[in-house]
Coordinates of C-alpha atoms in Angstrom, one line a residue:
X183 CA -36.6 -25.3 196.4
X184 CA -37.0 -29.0 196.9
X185 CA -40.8 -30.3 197.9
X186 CA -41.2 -34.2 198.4
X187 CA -44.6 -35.6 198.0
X188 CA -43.5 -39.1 198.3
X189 CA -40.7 -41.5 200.5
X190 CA -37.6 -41.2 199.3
X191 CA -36.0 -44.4 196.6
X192 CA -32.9 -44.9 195.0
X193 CA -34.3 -44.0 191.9
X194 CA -36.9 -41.6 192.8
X195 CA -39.8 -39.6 190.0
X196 CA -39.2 -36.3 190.1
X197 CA -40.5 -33.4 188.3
X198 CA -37.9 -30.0 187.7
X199 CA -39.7 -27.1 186.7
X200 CA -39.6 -23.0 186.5
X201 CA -36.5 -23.5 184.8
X202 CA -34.6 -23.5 181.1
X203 CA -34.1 -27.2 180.3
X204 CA -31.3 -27.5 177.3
X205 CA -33.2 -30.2 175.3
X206 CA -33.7 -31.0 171.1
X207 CA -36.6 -32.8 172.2
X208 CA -38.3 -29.0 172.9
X209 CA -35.8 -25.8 172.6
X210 CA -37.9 -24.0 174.8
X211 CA -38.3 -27.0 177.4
X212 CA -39.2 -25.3 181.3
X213 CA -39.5 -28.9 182.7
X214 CA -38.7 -32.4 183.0
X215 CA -39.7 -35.9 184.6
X216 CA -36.9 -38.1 185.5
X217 CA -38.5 -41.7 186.5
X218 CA -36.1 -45.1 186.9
X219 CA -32.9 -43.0 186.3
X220 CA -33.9 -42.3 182.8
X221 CA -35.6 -39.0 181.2
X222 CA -39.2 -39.2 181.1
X223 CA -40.7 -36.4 179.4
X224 CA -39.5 -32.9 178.8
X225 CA -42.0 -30.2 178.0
X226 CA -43.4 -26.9 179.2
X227 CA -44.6 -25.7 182.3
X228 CA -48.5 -25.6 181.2
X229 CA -48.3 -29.3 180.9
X230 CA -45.9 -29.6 184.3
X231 CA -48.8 -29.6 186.3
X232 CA -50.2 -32.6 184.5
X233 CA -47.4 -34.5 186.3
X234 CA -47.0 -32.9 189.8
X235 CA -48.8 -34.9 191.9
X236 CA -47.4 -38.5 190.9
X237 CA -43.9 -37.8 191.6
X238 CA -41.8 -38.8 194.4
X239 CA -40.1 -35.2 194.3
X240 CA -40.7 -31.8 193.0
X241 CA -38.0 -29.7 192.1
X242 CA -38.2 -25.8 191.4
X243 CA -35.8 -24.4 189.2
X244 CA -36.3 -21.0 190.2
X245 CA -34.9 -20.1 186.6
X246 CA -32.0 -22.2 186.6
X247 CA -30.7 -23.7 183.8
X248 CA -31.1 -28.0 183.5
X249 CA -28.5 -29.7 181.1
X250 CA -27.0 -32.8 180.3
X251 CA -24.1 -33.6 182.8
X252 CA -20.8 -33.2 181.2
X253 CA -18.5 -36.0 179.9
X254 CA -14.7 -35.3 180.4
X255 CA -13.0 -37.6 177.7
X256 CA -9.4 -37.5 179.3
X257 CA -8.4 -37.9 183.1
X258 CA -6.1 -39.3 185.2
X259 CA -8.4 -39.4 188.2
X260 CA -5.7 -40.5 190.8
X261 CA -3.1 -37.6 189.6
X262 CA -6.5 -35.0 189.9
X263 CA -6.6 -36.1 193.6
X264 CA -2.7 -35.9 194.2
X265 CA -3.2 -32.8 192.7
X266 CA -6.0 -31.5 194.5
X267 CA -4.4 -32.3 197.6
X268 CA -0.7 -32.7 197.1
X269 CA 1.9 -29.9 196.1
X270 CA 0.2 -27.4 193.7
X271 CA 2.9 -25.6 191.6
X272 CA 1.0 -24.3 188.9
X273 CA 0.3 -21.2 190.7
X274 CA 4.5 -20.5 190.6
X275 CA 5.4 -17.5 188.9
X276 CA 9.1 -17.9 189.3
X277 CA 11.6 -20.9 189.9
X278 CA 12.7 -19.3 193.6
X279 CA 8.8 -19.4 194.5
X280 CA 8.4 -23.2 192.9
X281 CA 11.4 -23.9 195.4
X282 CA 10.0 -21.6 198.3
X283 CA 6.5 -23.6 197.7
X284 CA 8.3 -27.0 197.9
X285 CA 10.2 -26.0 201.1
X286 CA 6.9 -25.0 202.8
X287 CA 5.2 -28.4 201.6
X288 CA 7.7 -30.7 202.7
X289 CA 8.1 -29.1 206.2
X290 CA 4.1 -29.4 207.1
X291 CA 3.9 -33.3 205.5
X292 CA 7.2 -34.6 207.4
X293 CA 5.4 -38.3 207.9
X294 CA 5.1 -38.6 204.2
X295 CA 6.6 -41.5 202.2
X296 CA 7.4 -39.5 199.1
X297 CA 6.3 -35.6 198.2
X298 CA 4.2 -35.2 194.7
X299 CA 4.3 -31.9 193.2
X300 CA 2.6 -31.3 190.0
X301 CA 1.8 -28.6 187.7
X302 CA 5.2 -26.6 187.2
X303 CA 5.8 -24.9 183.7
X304 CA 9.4 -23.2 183.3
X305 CA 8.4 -21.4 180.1
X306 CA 6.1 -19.0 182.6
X307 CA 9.2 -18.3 184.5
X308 CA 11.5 -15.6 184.6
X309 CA 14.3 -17.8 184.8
X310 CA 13.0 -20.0 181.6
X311 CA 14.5 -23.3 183.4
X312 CA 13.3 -25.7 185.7
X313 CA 14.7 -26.4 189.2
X314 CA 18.0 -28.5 189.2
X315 CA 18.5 -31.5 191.2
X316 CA 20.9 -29.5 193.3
X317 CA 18.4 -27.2 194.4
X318 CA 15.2 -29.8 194.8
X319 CA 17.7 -31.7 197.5
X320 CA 18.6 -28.4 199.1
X321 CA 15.1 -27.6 199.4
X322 CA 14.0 -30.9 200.3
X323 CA 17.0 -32.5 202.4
X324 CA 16.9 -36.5 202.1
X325 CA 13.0 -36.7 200.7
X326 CA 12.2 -38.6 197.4
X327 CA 10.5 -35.6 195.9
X328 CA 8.6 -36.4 192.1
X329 CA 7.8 -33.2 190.6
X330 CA 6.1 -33.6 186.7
X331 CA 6.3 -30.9 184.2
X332 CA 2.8 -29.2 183.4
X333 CA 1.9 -32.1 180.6
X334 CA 3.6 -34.9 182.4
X335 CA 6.0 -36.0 180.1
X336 CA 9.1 -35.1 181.8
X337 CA 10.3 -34.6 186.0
X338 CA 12.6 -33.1 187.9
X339 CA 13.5 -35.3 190.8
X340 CA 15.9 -35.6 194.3
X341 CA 18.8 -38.0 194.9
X342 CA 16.7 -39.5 197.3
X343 CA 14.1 -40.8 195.2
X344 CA 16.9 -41.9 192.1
X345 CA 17.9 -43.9 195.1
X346 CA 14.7 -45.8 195.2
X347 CA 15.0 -46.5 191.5
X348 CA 18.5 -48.5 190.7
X349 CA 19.8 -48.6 187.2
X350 CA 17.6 -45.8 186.5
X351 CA 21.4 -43.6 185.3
X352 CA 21.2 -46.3 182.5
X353 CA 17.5 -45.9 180.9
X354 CA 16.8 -43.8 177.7
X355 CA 15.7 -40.3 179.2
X356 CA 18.2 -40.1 182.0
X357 CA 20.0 -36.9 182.0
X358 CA 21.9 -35.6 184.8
X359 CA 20.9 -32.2 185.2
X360 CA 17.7 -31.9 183.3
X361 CA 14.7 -33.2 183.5
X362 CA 14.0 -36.4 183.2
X363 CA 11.8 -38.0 180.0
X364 CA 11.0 -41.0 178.2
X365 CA 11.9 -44.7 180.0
X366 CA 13.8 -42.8 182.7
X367 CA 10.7 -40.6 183.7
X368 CA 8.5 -43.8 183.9
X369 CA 10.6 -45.6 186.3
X370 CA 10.9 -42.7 189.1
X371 CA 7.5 -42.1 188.3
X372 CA 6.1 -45.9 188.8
X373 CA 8.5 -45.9 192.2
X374 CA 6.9 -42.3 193.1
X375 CA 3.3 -43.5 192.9
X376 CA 4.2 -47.2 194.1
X377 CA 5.4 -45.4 197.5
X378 CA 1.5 -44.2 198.2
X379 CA -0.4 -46.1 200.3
X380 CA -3.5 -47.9 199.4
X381 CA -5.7 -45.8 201.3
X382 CA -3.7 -41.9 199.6
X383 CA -4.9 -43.5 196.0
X384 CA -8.4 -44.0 197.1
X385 CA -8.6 -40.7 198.8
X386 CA -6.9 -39.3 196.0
X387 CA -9.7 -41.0 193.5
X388 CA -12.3 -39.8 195.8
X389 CA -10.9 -36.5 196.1
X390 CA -11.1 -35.8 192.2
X391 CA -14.3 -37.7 191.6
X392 CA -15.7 -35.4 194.3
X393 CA -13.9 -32.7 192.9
X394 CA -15.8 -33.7 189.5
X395 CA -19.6 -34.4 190.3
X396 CA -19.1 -30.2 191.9
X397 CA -18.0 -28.9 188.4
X398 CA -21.5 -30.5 186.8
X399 CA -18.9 -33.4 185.1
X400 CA -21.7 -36.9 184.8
X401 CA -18.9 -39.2 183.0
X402 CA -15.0 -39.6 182.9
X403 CA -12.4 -41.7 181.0
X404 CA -10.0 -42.6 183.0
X405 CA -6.7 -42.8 180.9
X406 CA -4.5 -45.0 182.8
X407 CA -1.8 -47.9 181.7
X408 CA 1.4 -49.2 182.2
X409 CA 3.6 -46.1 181.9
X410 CA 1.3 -43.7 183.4
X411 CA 0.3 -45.8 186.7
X412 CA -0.5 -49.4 187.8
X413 CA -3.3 -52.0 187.1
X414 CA -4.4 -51.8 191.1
X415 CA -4.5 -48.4 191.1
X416 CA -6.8 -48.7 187.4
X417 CA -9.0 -51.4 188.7
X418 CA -9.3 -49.8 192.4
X419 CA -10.6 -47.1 190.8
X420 CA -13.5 -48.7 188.7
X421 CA -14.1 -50.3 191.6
X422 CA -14.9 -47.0 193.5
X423 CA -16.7 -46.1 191.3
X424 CA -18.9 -49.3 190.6
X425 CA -20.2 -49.3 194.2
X426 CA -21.1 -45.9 194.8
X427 CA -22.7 -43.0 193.2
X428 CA -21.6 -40.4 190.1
X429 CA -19.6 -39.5 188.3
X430 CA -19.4 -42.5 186.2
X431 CA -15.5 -44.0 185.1
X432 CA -15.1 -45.4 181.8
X433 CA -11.7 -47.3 181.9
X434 CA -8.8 -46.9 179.2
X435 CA -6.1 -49.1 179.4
X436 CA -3.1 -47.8 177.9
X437 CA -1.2 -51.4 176.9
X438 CA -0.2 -52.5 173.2
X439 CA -1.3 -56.0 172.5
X440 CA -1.0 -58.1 169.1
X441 CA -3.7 -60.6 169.7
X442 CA -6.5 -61.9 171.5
X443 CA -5.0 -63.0 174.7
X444 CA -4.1 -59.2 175.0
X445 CA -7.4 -58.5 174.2
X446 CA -8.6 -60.4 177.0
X447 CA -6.8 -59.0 179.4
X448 CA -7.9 -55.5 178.8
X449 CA -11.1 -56.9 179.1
X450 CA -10.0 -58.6 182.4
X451 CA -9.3 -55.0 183.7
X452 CA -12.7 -53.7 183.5
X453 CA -11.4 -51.3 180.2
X454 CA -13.5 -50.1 177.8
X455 CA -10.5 -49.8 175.1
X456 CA -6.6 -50.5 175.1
X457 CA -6.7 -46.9 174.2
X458 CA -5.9 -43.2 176.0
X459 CA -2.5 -42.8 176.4
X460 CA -0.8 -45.2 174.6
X461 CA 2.4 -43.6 173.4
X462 CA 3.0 -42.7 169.7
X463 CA 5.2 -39.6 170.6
X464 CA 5.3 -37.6 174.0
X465 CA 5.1 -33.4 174.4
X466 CA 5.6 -30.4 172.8
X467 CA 6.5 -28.7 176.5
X468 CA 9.1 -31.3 176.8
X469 CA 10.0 -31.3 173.3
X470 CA 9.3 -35.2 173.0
X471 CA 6.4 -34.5 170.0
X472 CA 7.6 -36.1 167.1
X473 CA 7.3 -33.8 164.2
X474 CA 8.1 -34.1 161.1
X475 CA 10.7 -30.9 160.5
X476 CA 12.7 -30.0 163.8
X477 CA 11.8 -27.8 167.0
X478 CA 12.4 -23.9 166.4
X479 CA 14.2 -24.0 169.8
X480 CA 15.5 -27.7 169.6
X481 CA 17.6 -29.1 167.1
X482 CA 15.8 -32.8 166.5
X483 CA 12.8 -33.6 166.2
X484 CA 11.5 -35.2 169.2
X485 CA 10.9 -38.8 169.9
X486 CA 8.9 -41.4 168.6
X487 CA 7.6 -44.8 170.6
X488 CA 5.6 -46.6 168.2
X489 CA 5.7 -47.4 164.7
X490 CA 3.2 -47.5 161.8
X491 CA 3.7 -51.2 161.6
X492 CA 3.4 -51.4 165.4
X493 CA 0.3 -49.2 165.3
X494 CA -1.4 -51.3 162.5
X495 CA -1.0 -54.5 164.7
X496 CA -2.6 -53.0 167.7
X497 CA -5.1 -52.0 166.0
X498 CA -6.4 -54.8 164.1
X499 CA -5.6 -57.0 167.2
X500 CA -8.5 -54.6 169.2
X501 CA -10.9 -54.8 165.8
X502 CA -10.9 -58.1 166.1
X503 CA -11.9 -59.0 169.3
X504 CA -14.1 -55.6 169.3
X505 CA -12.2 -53.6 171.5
X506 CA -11.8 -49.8 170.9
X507 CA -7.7 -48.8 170.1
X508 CA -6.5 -45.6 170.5
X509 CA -3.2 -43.4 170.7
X510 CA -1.5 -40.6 172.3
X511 CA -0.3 -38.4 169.0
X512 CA 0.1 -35.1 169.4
X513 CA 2.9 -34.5 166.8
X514 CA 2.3 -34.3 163.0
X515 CA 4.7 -36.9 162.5
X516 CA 3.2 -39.1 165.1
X517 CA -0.4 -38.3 164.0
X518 CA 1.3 -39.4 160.2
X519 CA 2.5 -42.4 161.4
X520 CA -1.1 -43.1 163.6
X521 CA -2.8 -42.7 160.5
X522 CA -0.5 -44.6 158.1
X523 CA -1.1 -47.8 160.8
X524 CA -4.8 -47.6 160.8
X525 CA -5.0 -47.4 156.8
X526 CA -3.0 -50.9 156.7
X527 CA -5.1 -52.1 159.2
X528 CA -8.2 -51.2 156.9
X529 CA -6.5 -52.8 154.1
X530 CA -6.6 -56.2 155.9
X531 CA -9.7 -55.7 157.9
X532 CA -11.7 -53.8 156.0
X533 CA -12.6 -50.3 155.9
X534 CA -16.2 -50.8 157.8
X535 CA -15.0 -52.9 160.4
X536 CA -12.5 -50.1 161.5
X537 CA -14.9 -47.7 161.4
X538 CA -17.5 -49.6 163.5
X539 CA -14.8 -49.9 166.3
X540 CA -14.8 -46.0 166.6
X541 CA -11.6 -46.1 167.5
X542 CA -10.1 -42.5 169.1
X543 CA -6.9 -40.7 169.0
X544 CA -6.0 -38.6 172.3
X545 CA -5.1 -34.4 171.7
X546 CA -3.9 -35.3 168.1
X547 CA -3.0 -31.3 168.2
X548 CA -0.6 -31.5 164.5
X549 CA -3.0 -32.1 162.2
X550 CA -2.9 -31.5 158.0
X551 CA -6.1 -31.4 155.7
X552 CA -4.4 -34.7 154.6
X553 CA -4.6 -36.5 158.3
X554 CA -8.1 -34.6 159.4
X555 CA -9.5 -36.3 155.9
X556 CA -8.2 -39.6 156.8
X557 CA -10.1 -39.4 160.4
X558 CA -13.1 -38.9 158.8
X559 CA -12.3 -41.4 156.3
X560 CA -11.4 -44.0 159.2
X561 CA -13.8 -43.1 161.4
X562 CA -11.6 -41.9 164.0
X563 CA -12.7 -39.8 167.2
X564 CA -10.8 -36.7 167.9
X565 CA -10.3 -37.0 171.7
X566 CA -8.8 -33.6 172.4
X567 CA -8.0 -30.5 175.0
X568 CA -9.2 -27.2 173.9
X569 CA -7.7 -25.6 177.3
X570 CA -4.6 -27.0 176.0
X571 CA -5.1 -23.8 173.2
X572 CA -6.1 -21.7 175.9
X573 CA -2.7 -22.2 178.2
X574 CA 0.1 -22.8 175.3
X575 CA -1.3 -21.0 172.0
X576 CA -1.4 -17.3 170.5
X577 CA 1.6 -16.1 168.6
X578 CA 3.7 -15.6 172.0
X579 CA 2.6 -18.8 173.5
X580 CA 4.6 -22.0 174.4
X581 CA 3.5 -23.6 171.1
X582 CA 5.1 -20.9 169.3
X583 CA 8.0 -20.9 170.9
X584 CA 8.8 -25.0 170.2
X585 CA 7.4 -24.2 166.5
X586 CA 7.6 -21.1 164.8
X587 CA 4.3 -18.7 165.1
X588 CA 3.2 -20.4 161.5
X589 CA 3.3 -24.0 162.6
X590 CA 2.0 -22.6 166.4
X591 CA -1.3 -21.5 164.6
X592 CA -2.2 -24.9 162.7
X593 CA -2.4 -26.6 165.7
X594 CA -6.4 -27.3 167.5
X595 CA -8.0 -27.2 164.0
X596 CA -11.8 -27.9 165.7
X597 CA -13.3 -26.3 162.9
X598 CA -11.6 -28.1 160.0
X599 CA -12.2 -31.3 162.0
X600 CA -16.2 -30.6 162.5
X601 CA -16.2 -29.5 158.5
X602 CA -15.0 -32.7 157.4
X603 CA -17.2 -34.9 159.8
X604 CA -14.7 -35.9 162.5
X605 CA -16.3 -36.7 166.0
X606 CA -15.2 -34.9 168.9
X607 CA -15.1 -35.5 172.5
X608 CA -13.6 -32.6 174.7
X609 CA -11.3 -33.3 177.9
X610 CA -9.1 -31.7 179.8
X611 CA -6.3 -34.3 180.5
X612 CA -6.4 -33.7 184.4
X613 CA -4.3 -32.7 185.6
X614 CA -2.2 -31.3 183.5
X615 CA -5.1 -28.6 182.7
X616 CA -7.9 -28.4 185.6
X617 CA -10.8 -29.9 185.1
X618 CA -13.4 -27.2 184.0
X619 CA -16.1 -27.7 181.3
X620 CA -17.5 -24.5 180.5
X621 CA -13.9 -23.0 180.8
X622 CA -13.2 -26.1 178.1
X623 CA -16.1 -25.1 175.7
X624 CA -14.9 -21.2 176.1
X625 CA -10.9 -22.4 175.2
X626 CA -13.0 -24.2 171.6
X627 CA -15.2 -21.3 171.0
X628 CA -13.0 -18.4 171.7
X629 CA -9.7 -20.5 170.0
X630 CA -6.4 -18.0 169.4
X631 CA -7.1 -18.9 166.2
X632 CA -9.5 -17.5 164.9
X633 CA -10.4 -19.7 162.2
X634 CA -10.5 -22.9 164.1
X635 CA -13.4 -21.4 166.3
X636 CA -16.2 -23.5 166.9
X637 CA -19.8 -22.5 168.0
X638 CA -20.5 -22.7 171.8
X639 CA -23.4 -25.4 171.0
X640 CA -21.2 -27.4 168.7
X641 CA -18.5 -27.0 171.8
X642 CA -20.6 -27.5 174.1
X643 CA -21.9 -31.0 172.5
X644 CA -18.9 -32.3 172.0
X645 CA -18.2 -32.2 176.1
X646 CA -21.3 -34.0 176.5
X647 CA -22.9 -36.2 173.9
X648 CA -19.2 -36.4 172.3
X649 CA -17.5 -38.3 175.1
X650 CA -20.9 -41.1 175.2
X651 CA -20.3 -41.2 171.1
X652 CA -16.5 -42.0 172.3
X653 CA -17.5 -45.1 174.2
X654 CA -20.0 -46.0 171.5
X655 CA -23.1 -44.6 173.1
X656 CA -25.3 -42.8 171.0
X657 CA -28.4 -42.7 173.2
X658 CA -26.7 -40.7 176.1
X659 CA -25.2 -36.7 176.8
X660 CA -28.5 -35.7 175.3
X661 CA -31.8 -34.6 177.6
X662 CA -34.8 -36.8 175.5
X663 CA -37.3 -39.2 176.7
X664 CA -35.3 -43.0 177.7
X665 CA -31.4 -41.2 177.4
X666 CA -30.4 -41.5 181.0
X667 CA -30.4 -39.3 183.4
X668 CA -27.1 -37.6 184.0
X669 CA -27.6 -34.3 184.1
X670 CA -26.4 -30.6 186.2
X671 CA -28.4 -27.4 187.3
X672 CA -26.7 -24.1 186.9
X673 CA -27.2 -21.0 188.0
X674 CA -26.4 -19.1 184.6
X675 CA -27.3 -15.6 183.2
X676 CA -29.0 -15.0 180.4
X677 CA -28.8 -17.6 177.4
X678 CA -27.4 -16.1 174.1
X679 CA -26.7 -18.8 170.8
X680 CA -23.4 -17.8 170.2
X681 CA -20.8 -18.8 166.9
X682 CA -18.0 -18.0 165.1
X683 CA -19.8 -16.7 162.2
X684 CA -21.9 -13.1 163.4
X685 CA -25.2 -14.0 160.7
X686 CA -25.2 -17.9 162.0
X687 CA -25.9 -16.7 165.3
X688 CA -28.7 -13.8 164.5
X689 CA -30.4 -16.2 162.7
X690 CA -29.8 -19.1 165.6
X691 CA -31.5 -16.1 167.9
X692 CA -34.3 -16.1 166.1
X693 CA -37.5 -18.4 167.9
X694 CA -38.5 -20.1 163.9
X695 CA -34.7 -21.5 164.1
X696 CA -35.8 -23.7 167.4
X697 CA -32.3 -23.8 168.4
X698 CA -31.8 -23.8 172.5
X699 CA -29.2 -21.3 174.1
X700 CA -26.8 -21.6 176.0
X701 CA -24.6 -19.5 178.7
X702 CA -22.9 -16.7 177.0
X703 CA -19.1 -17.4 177.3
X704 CA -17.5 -14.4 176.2
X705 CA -13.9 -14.1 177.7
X706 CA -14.1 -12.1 181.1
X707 CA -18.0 -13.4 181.7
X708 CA -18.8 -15.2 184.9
X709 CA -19.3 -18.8 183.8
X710 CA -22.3 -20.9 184.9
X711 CA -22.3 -22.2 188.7
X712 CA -23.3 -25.8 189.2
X713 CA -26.1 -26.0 192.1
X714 CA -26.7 -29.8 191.4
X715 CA -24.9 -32.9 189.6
X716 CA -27.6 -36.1 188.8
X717 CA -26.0 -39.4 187.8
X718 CA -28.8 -41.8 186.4
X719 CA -31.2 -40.4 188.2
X720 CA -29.4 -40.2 191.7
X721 CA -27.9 -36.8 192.7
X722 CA -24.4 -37.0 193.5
X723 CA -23.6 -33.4 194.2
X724 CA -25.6 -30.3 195.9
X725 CA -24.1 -27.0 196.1
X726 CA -23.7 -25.9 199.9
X727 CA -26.6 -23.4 201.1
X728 CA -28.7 -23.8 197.9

């Protein structure tokens, strides 16, 4: 329930209370003042009343649960809209329904330029291929039809849209009856995109930011650059979001530069970083990883973009003009290489100044004690996809099948990475897995592997004060007095402290510990509901009928 006592502002005072409010400032918090788009005060309900009649509006909780908003570290904000809206084919359970699903589709959009499709993953199929071009143009007579694998890193396409791309039979990638990867893939995919209209993208973008604030999401990073989609889609998008309310967009710009003219362009962009997905090495799913030993069901070793000397350049180029770098590595031999570039870029810089840039490297899944040391050594922010664990791991998953169950279950080490003092900041790399936070914070907590579990809290602040920390805010994902005041309601039942270790969380239970709970996530419980989304101060979401 929802009493005003005062007109309405932008910024109104209000006052939440009969509620659990998720707070170090006071672990058993039932209240809080939000005044200016900041946090006021959080305390109990005795001294609520102290504060009732001076606000502009009075909330009551009604029991409901009051955190900080979430902060989803990787998104590709116009793909979540296409997504939302476009052809779904992650739902397919066989490669005659992905076709029957595209035959529908086309025939209800006939007045569309080009048909998107996304979320398709042939290792879930019967068949174990994906569609061939043969049977996308039966299904889809004369349309340019772009249809991603699951993680984007390779397409099946029609004739029709190779015909909008010429010389595309002569790129690195190109192969004539499977799908397409590397150069080749970001051609048809830069002509795929470049066919939508201005006004599809900014439905799209308003689509998934929508689509965001409703999931209890405050902040995203927007991973977007040269081979993924276009600087006016990248800077219409901040723009969005610059003149109207929630969910904030922090812009990465995915674009290698070597000096400060680069630098200033990022800058020019609106970016926080010429970071996110900047290629070091592409997919296990599309077996473009680059490892070190080959695939189990491959025989290479995948492919590699960048080089350690490349990497090293990029990154002292950004450390000098004080822009954040960052890389896509998600192989151990492209994690090897990322951190064999930033060492020689310590070496000339100096060891502090690369570590004050908090520089990030996206799902960095292949990890050795040897690399996770040197990310704590260099300062380096995990930026990584625990649902990514959730969709592809175990010993019969996806990963296992590209690696060998052994290698498979190294891969996601959170809790080697929180033991030796890496920072994380938890995404879901829309769309190739939905965005869903709690879902995200189960997937960490509830790992295949058991030993690279992770509490729920440490999960759980690694989705929200993890991706501020990743764009070098430490005063922000984190309900105390002057952080701002991005935060969601929840309708959640009751709060448990819950970790890997069975003693840790007894003793967490205990009220001399002072340590808040949080929803219990067990596999098969019904997570948290978001009733309300606040971005500094301004609510930018409200749950229908609440």
């Amino acid at each position: 329930m929802t009493q005003s006592t005062a007109p309405r502002s932008d910024h109104p005072t209000v006052l939440l209370r009969g509620g659990d409010v998720h707070s170090p400032a006071d672990p058993f918090a039932t209240a809080m003042v939000v005044e200016r788009g900041h946090v006021a005060w959080v305390g109990s309900e005795g001294a609520a009343d102290a504060f009732a009649s001076g606000v502009d509006e009075v909330i009551d909780l009604d029991g409901a649960l009051v955190t900080p908003a979430f902060t989803d570290a990787h998104v590709h904000t116009t793909s979540t809209g296409l997504a939302l809206t476009g052809l779904d084919l992650s739902g397919a359970r066989s490669l005659p329904g992905a076709l029957e699903l595209l035959r529908e589709h086309v025939s209800g959009r006939p007045g569309d330029r080009v048909v998107l499709g996304h979320g398709w993953d042939a290792t879930r199929w019967p068949e174990q291929r994906p569609p061939s071009r043969a049977e996308l143009d039966a299904a889809a007579p004369g349309r340019p039809v772009y249809l991603p694998r699951v993680d984007v890193h390779s397409a099946v396409v029609t004739t029709a849209l190779l015909d909008l791309v010429p010389g595309v039979t002569g790129l690195a990638g190109y192969h004539p009856d499977a799908p397409l990867t590397g150069p080749a893939h970001h051609a048809v995919r830069s002509a795929a995109h470049g066919a939508l209209s201005r006004l599809q993208r900014t439905e799209a973008q308003r689509a998934a930011l929508r689509h965001a604030a409703s999931l209890g999401v405050g902040s995203v990073h927007e991973c977007g650059g040269p081979d993924i989609s276009d600087e006016d889609d990248f800077t219409g998008l901040l723009a969005l979001a610059a003149e109207r309310p929630g969910p904030r967009v922090h812009g990465y710009w995915a674009e290698r530069i070597t000096d400060g003219e680069g630098a200033r362009r990022i800058r020019e962009l609106g970016a926080a970083g010429a970071a996110g997905d900047l290629f070091v090495d592409g997919s296990l799913g599309s077996h473009t990883a680059c490892l070190h030993q080959p695939y189990q069901d491959a025989a290479h070793t995948g492919s590699a973009h960048l080089d350690a000397a490349e990497i090293a350049a990029h990154v002292t180029a950004c450390t000098e003009a004080g822009l954040q770098a960052g890389f896509h590595a998600i192989g151990d031999a492209a994690v090897s290489a990322v951190v064999e570039g930033f060492r020689a870029a310590s070496q000339s810089l100096g060891l502090a100044r690369v570590r004050a840039a908090r520089h990030r490297v996206e799902h960095a899944e292949m990890l050795t004690p040897e690399t996770i040391a040197a990310f704590a050594e260099l300062g380096l922010t995990a930026s990584v996809q625990p649902a990514f664990d959730a969709a592809w791991g175990g010993d019969d998953g996806m990963y296992a099948q590209r690696l060998g169950v052994e290698r498979a279950r190294t891969l996601n080490p959170y809790a080697e990475l929180l033991r030796t003092g890496v920072p994380l900041a938890f995404g879901s790399d829309s769309p190739v897995t939905p965005l869903d936070p709690w879902g995200t914070v189960r997937a960490a907590a509830f790992h295949r592997t058991p030993g690279h579990r992770i509490s729920v809290r440490a999960g759980f602040t690694a989705h929200t004060r993890g991706g501020w920390r990743a764009v070098g805010r430490d005063d922000a994902g984190v309900l105390v007095p002057g952080a701002p005041a991005d935060y969601a309601v929840w309708r959640a039942a009751e709060l448990v402290v819950q970790a890997p270790d069975d003693r840790v969380a007894r003793w967490s239970t205990d009220p001399r510990s002072g340590t808040p709970g949080l929803p219990d996530l067990t596999p098969g419980a019904k997570l948290p509901v978001c009733l309300r989304t606040v971005v500094s101060g301004q609510t930018v979401y409200v749950r229908p009928n609440e």
